Short mmCIF file of C-alpha atoms and ligand atoms in Angstrom, two decimals:
data_model
loop_
_atom_site.label_atom_id
_atom_site.label_comp_id
_atom_site.label_asym_id
_atom_site.label_seq_id
_atom_site.Cartn_x
_atom_site.Cartn_y
_atom_site.Cartn_z
CA MET A 1 27.05 -15.75 -3.59
CA ALA A 2 24.20 -15.06 -6.13
CA GLU A 3 23.02 -18.19 -7.77
CA ALA A 4 22.42 -18.16 -11.63
CA GLY A 5 18.92 -19.14 -10.99
CA ASN A 6 18.26 -16.01 -8.99
CA VAL A 7 19.22 -13.37 -11.69
CA PHE A 8 16.30 -11.25 -13.14
CA ASP A 9 15.78 -8.33 -15.35
CA VAL A 10 13.78 -7.03 -12.72
CA VAL A 11 13.74 -7.56 -8.88
CA ILE A 12 10.85 -5.84 -7.04
CA LEU A 13 10.81 -5.28 -3.39
CA GLY A 14 6.99 -4.79 -2.19
CA GLY A 15 3.98 -6.18 -3.91
CA GLY A 16 1.53 -3.31 -3.42
CA SER A 17 0.01 -1.10 -6.13
CA GLY A 18 3.25 0.23 -7.30
CA GLY A 19 5.17 -2.86 -7.18
CA TYR A 20 2.78 -5.33 -8.67
CA ALA A 21 1.77 -2.77 -11.28
CA CYS A 22 5.32 -2.68 -12.45
CA ALA A 23 5.72 -6.57 -12.20
CA PHE A 24 2.80 -7.12 -14.49
CA ARG A 25 3.91 -4.53 -17.07
CA ALA A 26 7.50 -5.74 -16.85
CA ALA A 27 6.29 -9.17 -17.49
CA ASP A 28 4.01 -8.23 -20.22
CA LEU A 29 7.16 -6.49 -22.02
CA GLY A 30 9.05 -9.72 -21.91
CA LEU A 31 11.23 -9.23 -18.94
CA ASN A 32 11.61 -11.78 -16.22
CA VAL A 33 10.43 -10.66 -12.84
CA ALA A 34 11.04 -11.45 -9.28
CA LEU A 35 8.24 -10.05 -6.77
CA ILE A 36 9.06 -9.95 -3.39
CA GLU A 37 6.36 -9.51 -0.69
CA LYS A 38 6.30 -10.03 3.07
CA ALA A 39 2.56 -10.22 3.37
CA GLU A 40 0.10 -10.35 0.66
CA VAL A 41 0.25 -8.87 -3.00
CA GLY A 42 -2.13 -6.01 -3.30
CA GLY A 43 -0.69 -4.14 -0.30
CA THR A 44 -2.17 -1.48 1.68
CA CYS A 45 -4.79 -0.59 -1.12
CA LEU A 46 -6.44 -4.04 -1.54
CA HIS A 47 -5.92 -5.31 2.16
CA ARG A 48 -5.97 -2.17 4.50
CA GLY A 49 -7.01 0.79 2.21
CA CYS A 50 -8.75 1.62 -0.81
CA ILE A 51 -10.98 -1.52 -1.29
CA PRO A 52 -12.11 -2.13 2.34
CA THR A 53 -12.78 1.51 3.10
CA LYS A 54 -14.84 1.77 -0.03
CA ALA A 55 -16.90 -1.32 1.00
CA LEU A 56 -17.61 0.20 4.45
CA LEU A 57 -18.35 3.44 2.66
CA HIS A 58 -21.06 1.57 0.65
CA ALA A 59 -22.42 -0.13 3.58
CA ALA A 60 -22.78 3.25 5.06
CA GLU A 61 -24.68 4.46 2.02
CA VAL A 62 -27.05 1.68 2.30
CA ALA A 63 -27.57 2.53 6.04
CA ASP A 64 -28.25 6.05 5.00
CA LEU A 65 -30.64 5.04 2.31
CA SER A 66 -32.73 2.75 4.73
CA ARG A 67 -32.74 5.54 7.30
CA GLU A 68 -34.13 8.26 4.89
CA SER A 69 -36.22 5.78 2.54
CA ALA A 70 -39.47 7.25 3.55
CA SER A 71 -38.50 10.46 1.84
CA PHE A 72 -38.58 8.57 -1.23
CA GLY A 73 -41.84 7.12 -0.31
CA VAL A 74 -40.12 3.68 0.45
CA ASN A 75 -40.98 2.26 4.11
CA THR A 76 -37.95 0.61 5.69
CA ILE A 77 -36.76 0.46 9.23
CA LEU A 78 -33.18 0.56 9.90
CA ASN A 79 -32.79 -2.21 12.64
CA GLY A 80 -29.23 -1.63 13.27
CA ILE A 81 -25.72 -2.18 11.91
CA ASP A 82 -24.38 -5.80 12.05
CA MET A 83 -20.78 -5.23 12.09
CA PRO A 84 -19.72 -8.86 11.79
CA GLY A 85 -22.07 -8.75 8.61
CA VAL A 86 -20.50 -5.73 7.28
CA ASN A 87 -17.06 -6.93 8.01
CA LYS A 88 -18.24 -10.24 5.98
CA TYR A 89 -19.28 -8.33 2.90
CA LYS A 90 -16.11 -6.17 3.12
CA ASP A 91 -13.77 -9.04 3.57
CA GLY A 92 -15.64 -11.17 0.83
CA VAL A 93 -14.86 -8.33 -1.79
CA VAL A 94 -11.15 -8.02 -0.79
CA ALA A 95 -10.80 -12.11 -0.76
CA GLY A 96 -12.35 -12.16 -4.36
CA LEU A 97 -9.99 -9.45 -5.64
CA TYR A 98 -7.02 -11.02 -3.88
CA LYS A 99 -7.70 -14.31 -5.58
CA GLY A 100 -7.99 -12.56 -8.88
CA LEU A 101 -4.32 -10.85 -8.43
CA GLN A 102 -2.66 -13.91 -7.36
CA GLY A 103 -3.98 -15.61 -10.49
CA ILE A 104 -2.44 -12.93 -12.62
CA VAL A 105 1.00 -13.05 -11.03
CA LYS A 106 1.03 -16.68 -11.78
CA ALA A 107 -0.47 -16.14 -15.50
CA ARG A 108 2.27 -13.56 -16.04
CA LYS A 109 4.78 -16.15 -14.99
CA ILE A 110 6.30 -13.83 -12.26
CA THR A 111 8.41 -15.35 -9.68
CA PHE A 112 6.60 -14.56 -6.41
CA VAL A 113 8.93 -14.76 -3.30
CA ALA A 114 7.22 -14.63 0.04
CA GLY A 115 9.15 -13.12 2.78
CA GLU A 116 10.87 -9.65 3.98
CA GLY A 117 13.43 -8.48 1.77
CA VAL A 118 16.38 -5.97 2.43
CA LEU A 119 18.63 -4.32 -0.27
CA SER A 120 21.84 -5.93 0.56
CA ALA A 121 23.60 -4.32 -2.53
CA PRO A 122 22.59 -1.91 -5.23
CA ASN A 123 21.47 -4.67 -7.40
CA GLN A 124 20.49 -7.32 -4.84
CA VAL A 125 17.68 -8.12 -2.35
CA THR A 126 18.12 -10.63 0.22
CA VAL A 127 15.16 -12.63 1.54
CA ASN A 128 15.47 -15.26 4.25
CA GLY A 129 19.32 -15.56 3.49
CA GLU A 130 18.59 -16.11 -0.27
CA VAL A 131 19.87 -13.40 -2.72
CA TYR A 132 18.12 -12.20 -5.75
CA THR A 133 19.94 -10.30 -8.21
CA GLY A 134 18.25 -7.67 -10.60
CA ARG A 135 19.54 -6.08 -13.54
CA ASN A 136 17.27 -3.50 -12.22
CA VAL A 137 15.79 -3.17 -8.77
CA VAL A 138 12.44 -1.61 -8.00
CA LEU A 139 11.82 -0.50 -4.39
CA ALA A 140 7.96 -0.40 -3.59
CA THR A 141 7.67 -0.93 -0.05
CA GLY A 142 4.77 1.64 0.56
CA SER A 143 3.94 3.47 3.77
CA ALA A 144 2.49 2.68 7.23
CA PRO A 145 0.18 5.16 9.43
CA LYS A 146 1.96 7.87 11.13
CA SER A 147 1.24 9.27 14.65
CA LEU A 148 2.11 12.58 16.36
CA PRO A 149 4.95 12.88 19.08
CA GLY A 150 3.83 11.36 22.30
CA LEU A 151 0.64 9.87 20.89
CA GLN A 152 1.00 6.11 21.25
CA ILE A 153 -1.30 4.01 18.96
CA ASP A 154 -2.52 1.18 21.23
CA GLY A 155 -4.71 -0.60 18.83
CA GLN A 156 -7.57 -0.66 21.48
CA ARG A 157 -8.91 2.90 22.28
CA ILE A 158 -6.38 4.67 20.27
CA ILE A 159 -6.51 3.17 16.77
CA SER A 160 -5.18 3.81 13.19
CA SER A 161 -6.92 2.96 9.97
CA ASP A 162 -5.71 -0.38 10.17
CA HIS A 163 -7.58 -1.27 13.35
CA ALA A 164 -10.47 0.75 12.37
CA LEU A 165 -11.04 -1.71 9.43
CA LYS A 166 -11.21 -4.81 11.93
CA LEU A 167 -13.40 -3.20 14.59
CA ASP A 168 -16.07 -5.68 15.45
CA ARG A 169 -18.67 -3.19 16.64
CA VAL A 170 -19.95 0.36 16.13
CA PRO A 171 -18.20 2.59 18.67
CA ALA A 172 -20.96 5.10 20.52
CA SER A 173 -18.46 7.87 19.71
CA VAL A 174 -15.23 8.64 17.72
CA VAL A 175 -12.70 11.64 17.76
CA VAL A 176 -11.02 11.54 14.29
CA LEU A 177 -7.66 12.92 14.56
CA GLY A 178 -6.96 14.47 11.11
CA GLY A 179 -9.57 15.94 8.61
CA GLY A 180 -7.58 14.67 5.24
CA VAL A 181 -9.03 12.00 2.89
CA ILE A 182 -8.79 8.99 5.39
CA GLY A 183 -10.18 10.84 8.48
CA CYS A 184 -13.02 12.27 6.30
CA GLU A 185 -13.94 8.96 4.73
CA PHE A 186 -13.95 7.06 8.40
CA ALA A 187 -16.03 10.12 9.84
CA SER A 188 -18.68 9.72 7.29
CA VAL A 189 -18.64 5.89 7.65
CA TYR A 190 -19.08 6.04 11.52
CA LYS A 191 -21.85 8.80 11.27
CA SER A 192 -23.79 6.90 9.02
CA PHE A 193 -23.47 3.92 11.26
CA GLY A 194 -24.81 5.77 14.19
CA ALA A 195 -21.86 6.94 16.09
CA GLU A 196 -21.26 10.51 17.52
CA VAL A 197 -18.36 11.88 15.41
CA THR A 198 -15.87 14.75 15.80
CA ILE A 199 -12.85 15.48 13.59
CA VAL A 200 -9.94 17.49 14.90
CA GLU A 201 -7.96 19.16 12.16
CA PHE A 202 -4.94 21.35 12.64
CA LEU A 203 -5.42 23.36 9.51
CA PRO A 204 -8.05 25.76 8.55
CA HIS A 205 -10.12 23.25 6.53
CA LEU A 206 -11.20 19.68 6.10
CA VAL A 207 -9.64 18.02 2.85
CA PRO A 208 -7.20 20.95 3.07
CA LEU A 209 -5.59 19.94 -0.33
CA GLU A 210 -8.70 20.55 -2.33
CA ASP A 211 -9.88 23.79 -3.59
CA GLU A 212 -11.17 25.72 -0.50
CA ASN A 213 -14.66 25.77 -2.17
CA SER A 214 -14.81 22.03 -1.90
CA SER A 215 -13.65 21.92 1.40
CA LYS A 216 -16.17 24.53 2.22
CA LEU A 217 -18.96 22.68 0.67
CA LEU A 218 -17.85 19.36 2.32
CA GLU A 219 -17.97 20.97 5.77
CA ARG A 220 -21.44 22.49 4.99
CA ALA A 221 -22.68 18.95 4.22
CA PHE A 222 -20.95 17.49 7.44
CA ARG A 223 -22.69 20.05 9.38
CA ARG A 224 -25.98 19.24 8.01
CA ARG A 225 -25.13 15.40 8.70
CA GLY A 226 -24.19 16.33 12.37
CA ILE A 227 -20.58 15.35 11.94
CA LYS A 228 -18.91 17.72 14.32
CA PHE A 229 -15.35 19.22 13.35
CA GLU A 230 -12.85 21.44 14.95
CA ILE A 231 -10.70 23.04 12.61
CA ASP A 232 -7.58 25.25 13.09
CA ASN A 233 -6.95 23.54 16.28
CA GLY A 234 -4.04 21.27 17.10
CA PHE A 235 -4.11 18.26 19.28
CA THR A 236 -2.12 18.59 22.42
CA GLY A 237 -2.66 15.33 24.16
CA VAL A 238 -5.02 12.37 25.10
CA ASP A 239 -6.00 10.73 28.39
CA TYR A 240 -7.65 7.62 29.11
CA THR A 241 -10.97 7.76 30.89
CA ASP A 242 -13.39 5.20 32.41
CA THR A 243 -15.47 4.96 29.10
CA GLY A 244 -12.81 5.82 26.52
CA VAL A 245 -10.42 8.91 25.71
CA ARG A 246 -10.36 12.69 26.46
CA VAL A 247 -8.52 14.48 23.62
CA HIS A 248 -7.10 17.75 24.56
CA THR A 249 -6.55 20.61 22.10
CA ALA A 250 -4.34 23.76 21.67
CA LYS A 251 -7.26 26.06 21.93
CA GLY A 252 -8.27 24.45 25.29
CA LYS A 253 -11.34 22.38 24.15
CA ASP A 254 -11.25 18.63 25.01
CA PHE A 255 -13.41 16.08 23.33
CA ASP A 256 -14.53 12.79 25.03
CA ALA A 257 -15.08 9.76 22.89
CA GLU A 258 -15.09 5.99 23.24
CA LEU A 259 -12.29 5.77 20.35
CA LEU A 260 -9.64 8.18 18.89
CA LEU A 261 -8.89 7.25 15.30
CA VAL A 262 -5.50 8.60 14.37
CA ALA A 263 -5.58 9.85 10.70
CA VAL A 264 -2.67 12.19 10.53
CA GLY A 265 -0.88 10.83 7.42
CA ARG A 266 1.12 7.89 6.39
CA GLY A 267 5.01 7.69 6.55
CA PRO A 268 7.22 5.80 3.98
CA VAL A 269 8.37 2.20 4.98
CA SER A 270 12.04 2.50 4.54
CA ALA A 271 13.96 2.18 7.82
CA GLY A 272 16.26 -0.57 8.39
CA LEU A 273 15.89 -1.83 4.60
CA GLY A 274 19.53 -1.12 3.57
CA PHE A 275 18.57 1.75 1.16
CA GLU A 276 21.01 4.28 2.60
CA GLN A 277 23.75 1.67 2.83
CA ALA A 278 23.41 0.66 -0.83
CA GLY A 279 23.73 4.33 -1.76
CA VAL A 280 20.00 5.36 -2.13
CA GLN A 281 19.31 8.77 -1.01
CA THR A 282 16.32 9.65 1.03
CA ASP A 283 14.68 12.38 2.55
CA ARG A 284 12.97 12.13 5.86
CA GLY A 285 12.42 8.39 4.75
CA TYR A 286 11.04 9.09 1.38
CA VAL A 287 13.39 7.69 -1.31
CA LYS A 288 14.37 10.52 -3.76
CA VAL A 289 13.76 10.12 -7.43
CA ASN A 290 13.82 12.02 -10.70
CA GLU A 291 10.67 12.22 -13.13
CA TYR A 292 11.48 8.53 -14.20
CA CYS A 293 11.35 7.27 -10.58
CA GLN A 294 15.08 6.53 -10.97
CA THR A 295 16.96 6.85 -7.50
CA SER A 296 20.43 8.14 -6.91
CA VAL A 297 21.84 4.62 -7.68
CA GLN A 298 21.89 3.44 -11.40
CA ASN A 299 19.21 0.84 -12.15
CA VAL A 300 17.68 1.09 -8.84
CA TYR A 301 13.94 2.78 -9.04
CA ALA A 302 11.45 3.64 -6.39
CA VAL A 303 7.59 3.98 -6.88
CA GLY A 304 4.53 4.50 -4.94
CA ASP A 305 3.99 5.62 -1.34
CA LEU A 306 7.70 5.19 -0.76
CA ILE A 307 8.46 8.32 -2.88
CA PRO A 308 7.19 12.00 -2.02
CA THR A 309 4.22 12.04 -4.69
CA LEU A 310 0.67 11.87 -4.14
CA GLN A 311 -0.19 8.71 -2.08
CA LEU A 312 -2.70 7.15 -4.02
CA ALA A 313 -2.95 3.71 -5.59
CA HIS A 314 -3.37 4.74 -9.10
CA VAL A 315 -0.27 6.96 -8.75
CA GLY A 316 1.47 3.82 -7.74
CA PHE A 317 -0.01 1.99 -10.72
CA ALA A 318 1.23 4.90 -13.12
CA GLU A 319 4.77 4.93 -11.66
CA GLY A 320 5.14 1.17 -11.67
CA ILE A 321 4.13 0.92 -15.59
CA LEU A 322 6.31 4.03 -16.03
CA VAL A 323 9.39 2.19 -14.39
CA ALA A 324 8.75 -1.06 -16.41
CA GLU A 325 8.28 0.84 -19.75
CA HIS A 326 11.49 2.63 -18.87
CA ILE A 327 13.36 -0.37 -18.11
CA ALA A 328 12.36 -1.89 -21.25
CA GLY A 329 13.51 1.11 -23.15
CA LEU A 330 10.25 2.52 -24.25
CA ASN A 331 10.68 6.01 -23.61
CA PRO A 332 7.70 6.70 -21.56
CA ARG A 333 6.24 10.00 -20.67
CA PRO A 334 6.78 11.08 -16.99
CA VAL A 335 3.54 11.41 -14.81
CA ASP A 336 1.80 14.76 -14.84
CA TYR A 337 0.98 14.83 -11.13
CA ASP A 338 -1.44 17.79 -11.44
CA GLY A 339 -3.60 15.65 -13.93
CA VAL A 340 -3.89 12.76 -11.31
CA PRO A 341 -7.59 12.21 -10.65
CA ARG A 342 -8.40 12.60 -6.58
CA VAL A 343 -11.46 11.33 -5.03
CA THR A 344 -12.57 11.54 -1.18
CA TYR A 345 -15.45 8.95 -0.94
CA SER A 346 -17.41 10.59 2.02
CA ASN A 347 -20.88 11.30 1.82
CA PRO A 348 -21.12 13.59 -0.02
CA GLU A 349 -17.94 12.71 -2.22
CA VAL A 350 -15.18 15.21 -3.00
CA ALA A 351 -13.38 14.73 -6.66
CA SER A 352 -10.97 16.92 -8.32
CA CYS A 353 -8.29 17.03 -11.21
CA GLY A 354 -5.86 19.89 -12.09
CA LEU A 355 -5.20 23.00 -10.14
CA THR A 356 -7.05 24.54 -7.40
CA GLU A 357 -7.98 28.24 -7.94
CA ALA A 358 -5.35 29.26 -5.64
CA ARG A 359 -2.56 27.33 -7.36
CA ALA A 360 -3.78 28.29 -10.65
CA ALA A 361 -3.50 32.04 -9.63
CA GLU A 362 0.10 31.20 -8.13
CA LYS A 363 1.13 29.65 -11.35
CA PHE A 364 -0.44 31.89 -14.12
CA GLY A 365 -1.32 35.23 -12.12
CA ALA A 366 -4.60 35.75 -10.54
CA GLU A 367 -5.72 38.24 -13.34
CA HIS A 368 -5.39 35.18 -15.91
CA VAL A 369 -7.79 32.84 -13.93
CA LYS A 370 -11.38 32.61 -14.41
CA THR A 371 -13.74 30.41 -12.40
CA LEU A 372 -17.46 29.38 -12.83
CA SER A 373 -19.35 27.26 -10.19
CA TYR A 374 -22.51 25.17 -11.31
CA ASN A 375 -24.88 24.35 -8.69
CA LEU A 376 -26.00 20.75 -8.74
CA ALA A 377 -29.61 22.09 -7.73
CA GLY A 378 -29.84 22.74 -11.48
CA ASN A 379 -29.09 19.09 -12.39
CA GLY A 380 -32.06 16.59 -12.70
CA LYS A 381 -30.23 13.39 -11.60
CA SER A 382 -28.78 15.01 -8.58
CA LYS A 383 -32.14 16.36 -7.47
CA ILE A 384 -33.39 12.74 -7.93
CA LEU A 385 -30.78 11.49 -5.79
CA LYS A 386 -31.50 14.39 -3.30
CA THR A 387 -27.90 15.43 -3.14
CA GLN A 388 -26.32 18.88 -3.25
CA GLY A 389 -23.11 20.20 -4.31
CA GLU A 390 -21.10 22.05 -7.24
CA VAL A 391 -18.90 21.65 -10.22
CA LYS A 392 -16.28 24.36 -10.09
CA LEU A 393 -14.09 24.91 -13.13
CA VAL A 394 -11.03 26.84 -13.09
CA GLN A 395 -10.01 28.18 -16.46
CA ILE A 396 -7.02 30.33 -17.61
CA GLN A 397 -7.43 33.32 -20.04
CA GLY A 398 -5.07 35.36 -21.88
CA VAL A 399 -1.70 33.40 -20.91
CA ALA A 400 1.07 33.98 -23.49
CA GLY A 401 1.51 30.67 -25.45
CA GLU A 402 -1.42 29.03 -23.70
CA ASP A 403 -4.98 28.05 -25.07
CA ASP A 404 -7.67 29.58 -22.62
CA ARG A 405 -8.04 25.85 -21.28
CA VAL A 406 -9.55 24.60 -18.17
CA VAL A 407 -6.99 23.82 -15.64
CA GLY A 408 -8.99 22.57 -12.86
CA ILE A 409 -12.28 20.76 -11.92
CA HIS A 410 -13.68 20.46 -8.51
CA MET A 411 -16.77 18.76 -7.72
CA VAL A 412 -18.74 17.93 -4.55
CA GLY A 413 -21.83 15.78 -4.16
CA ASP A 414 -23.12 12.04 -4.04
CA ARG A 415 -21.37 10.00 -6.58
CA VAL A 416 -19.10 12.82 -8.29
CA GLY A 417 -16.20 10.42 -7.98
CA GLU A 418 -17.58 8.78 -10.97
CA LEU A 419 -17.32 12.09 -12.76
CA VAL A 420 -13.74 12.43 -12.37
CA ALA A 421 -13.10 10.18 -15.29
CA GLU A 422 -14.28 12.95 -17.66
CA ALA A 423 -12.85 15.72 -15.63
CA GLN A 424 -9.42 14.19 -16.09
CA LEU A 425 -9.90 13.61 -19.78
CA ILE A 426 -10.78 17.54 -19.88
CA TYR A 427 -7.67 18.36 -17.93
CA ASN A 428 -5.26 16.11 -19.46
CA TRP A 429 -6.18 16.90 -23.11
CA ASP A 430 -5.88 20.66 -22.47
CA ALA A 431 -9.64 21.23 -23.28
CA THR A 432 -11.13 24.67 -23.56
CA PRO A 433 -14.84 25.26 -22.59
CA LEU A 434 -15.78 25.33 -26.05
CA ASP A 435 -14.17 21.83 -26.68
CA VAL A 436 -16.25 20.38 -23.88
CA ALA A 437 -19.29 22.41 -24.83
CA GLN A 438 -19.40 20.40 -28.02
CA PHE A 439 -20.11 16.98 -26.43
CA ILE A 440 -23.58 15.93 -25.74
CA HIS A 441 -24.09 14.72 -22.10
CA ALA A 442 -26.91 11.95 -21.45
CA HIS A 443 -30.02 13.37 -19.77
CA PRO A 444 -30.50 12.93 -16.95
CA THR A 445 -27.05 12.23 -15.59
CA GLN A 446 -24.80 13.87 -13.13
CA GLY A 447 -22.37 14.22 -15.86
CA GLU A 448 -24.55 16.72 -17.55
CA ALA A 449 -23.53 19.03 -14.60
CA LEU A 450 -20.11 19.02 -16.28
CA GLY A 451 -21.44 19.76 -19.60
CA GLU A 452 -23.43 22.50 -18.44
CA ALA A 453 -20.63 23.98 -16.38
CA HIS A 454 -18.65 24.05 -19.65
CA LEU A 455 -21.60 25.50 -21.71
CA ALA A 456 -21.79 28.35 -19.28
CA LEU A 457 -18.08 29.08 -19.15
CA ALA A 458 -18.22 29.22 -23.00
CA GLY A 459 -20.95 31.64 -22.88
CA LYS A 460 -23.55 29.30 -23.87
CA PRO A 461 -25.48 28.49 -20.56
CA LEU A 462 -28.49 26.18 -20.67
CA HIS A 463 -30.03 25.21 -17.21
CA VAL A 464 -28.43 28.14 -15.43
CA HIS A 465 -30.16 31.14 -13.38
CA ASP A 466 -28.46 34.46 -13.54
C1 LIG B 1 -7.54 3.72 4.90
C2 LIG B 1 -6.89 3.99 3.55
C3 LIG B 1 -7.77 4.27 2.37
C4 LIG B 1 -7.10 4.44 1.14
N1 LIG B 1 -7.98 4.80 -0.02
C5 LIG B 1 -7.60 4.93 -1.19
C6 LIG B 1 -8.50 5.12 -2.15
O1 LIG B 1 -9.51 5.06 -2.11
N2 LIG B 1 -7.72 5.36 -3.32
C7 LIG B 1 -6.59 5.28 -3.57
O2 LIG B 1 -5.88 5.59 -4.76
N3 LIG B 1 -5.76 5.27 -2.52
C8 LIG B 1 -5.99 5.09 -1.34
N4 LIG B 1 -5.52 4.78 -0.34
C9 LIG B 1 -3.82 4.91 -0.59
C10 LIG B 1 -3.24 3.60 -1.26
O3 LIG B 1 -3.51 2.32 -0.34
C11 LIG B 1 -1.74 3.67 -1.43
O4 LIG B 1 -1.40 4.85 -2.05
C12 LIG B 1 -1.07 2.63 -2.04
O5 LIG B 1 -1.56 1.38 -1.49
C13 LIG B 1 0.25 2.65 -2.04
O6 LIG B 1 1.11 1.47 -3.04
P1 LIG B 1 2.38 1.10 -2.60
O7 LIG B 1 2.58 -0.09 -3.49
O8 LIG B 1 3.29 2.10 -2.73
O9 LIG B 1 2.51 0.54 -1.20
P2 LIG B 1 1.75 -0.53 -0.25
O10 LIG B 1 0.34 -0.77 -0.92
O11 LIG B 1 1.77 -0.04 1.07
O12 LIG B 1 2.59 -1.77 -0.57
C14 LIG B 1 3.80 -2.11 -0.16
C15 LIG B 1 3.89 -3.67 0.17
O13 LIG B 1 5.50 -3.81 0.31
C16 LIG B 1 5.35 -4.88 1.28
N5 LIG B 1 6.75 -4.65 2.09
C17 LIG B 1 7.10 -3.56 2.67
N6 LIG B 1 8.26 -3.76 3.18
C18 LIG B 1 8.62 -4.84 2.72
C19 LIG B 1 9.98 -5.80 2.71
N7 LIG B 1 11.07 -5.34 3.49
N8 LIG B 1 10.01 -6.88 2.05
C20 LIG B 1 8.99 -7.28 1.41
N9 LIG B 1 7.63 -6.63 1.19
C21 LIG B 1 7.78 -5.51 1.95
C22 LIG B 1 4.21 -4.59 2.18
O14 LIG B 1 3.77 -5.79 2.89
C23 LIG B 1 3.22 -4.03 1.05
O15 LIG B 1 2.35 -5.33 0.67
C24 LIG B 1 -5.84 4.44 0.94
C25 LIG B 1 -4.92 4.18 2.05
C26 LIG B 1 -5.33 3.96 3.30
C27 LIG B 1 -4.40 3.52 4.36
#
């Protein structure tokens, strides 16, 4: 029987990005909230995802800069990568943010329940025999690394991103299985740290969800960096060798390496948690929801990697906030998933918001789609940084009932991840090229490349060659 003290307005199962964002917003709105977490608040993003990988990528950038410093007239010698030192730096960043997050949980007077929860009834979560009743329940149990049939991740020579973040050495060589965001980020780190890297990707391009032009630019840059990749070729098996692993592929090519990093995606954490028994419908493990993240059961919501939307921390934040506001009766707007900014933080970075050219053509008809690519070679700050890449705009023209707005922004180059903030304003505020052309961009910044691209698309090119 539920005790009176264990009844809450909102009971949240899982304290990752989606769960804690929901808890914070709900608490702000005056609701009393229980947040149930079996490990650490912050979830994958803080402890095994966004933050530690970006710390590794920053250390990788420092290594690259040291290696290339003479080209800037600064003489340094890269003496090697002290992996315990890198890990100390990375873990320090995570620990600081973790402490901050725990402080916020306390400050917002959220009841934090440590332990593994199961949905024991549509409005109840049981943790260590204790029942927590929610007028609303939010499922936010996240995701875990996936593998392929017959491919056993042993944590030693065949590893997932979770293991990769704990490596105490730089491997001599790595095969990265999967050329999506996580695979490309780790490939980039390992190459900067001095490993031989080969990516094996089943689809015809790296970062296959991005605009094809971005994929091609990243592939060109990786080729220049000596990162090998085998695209359009599937994994068929792996054997252990004396020194590591031998990876076999459908096209008959084998790749030897010290380690195989499996980065073929992540699957929802929903098995054995009582969801189906409580009437919550799932599809291949993902909880099915409507645009307000409501499940098939009244007053039960689901957010984050557990539902089949983009697996990104900021999507989890947005969905968590949406749910809290919906529960509080605020009538929030559903998330426009096309308007979510996406960044791959490799060297170079890939960033985008809105539709790819292919999707825009599908949606509006190819005859209504115009594109413009602005080469970073014409951008002073990019030249100073010695980075190459492009800003590509996708605009629609002459669509009935629509302004001739920019529906896609795709960027490749060092630091373009920071430009995605402006890109998402352009997309989400339905801006036309002329709207953006009015804005002055500081010189010399990489942001100017966005401004110049819009000037050119508006018929007022500045630093552009014919
Ligand atoms: C290597 C890597 C790099 C990434 N980089 C980025 C990035 O740069 N930017 C970005 O936006 N996204 C990134 N992501 C994705 C991001 O981490 C996820 O989208 C995000 O963490 C999803 O949040 P979530 O709340 O849905 O799930 P999670 O963060 O997975 O949180 C779920 C929580 O639920 C808890 N839990 C599960 N089951 C139970 C249970 N039964 N009882 C109690 N608690 C339970 C878990 O312990 C966990 O803390 C990355 C992911 C990885 C793996």
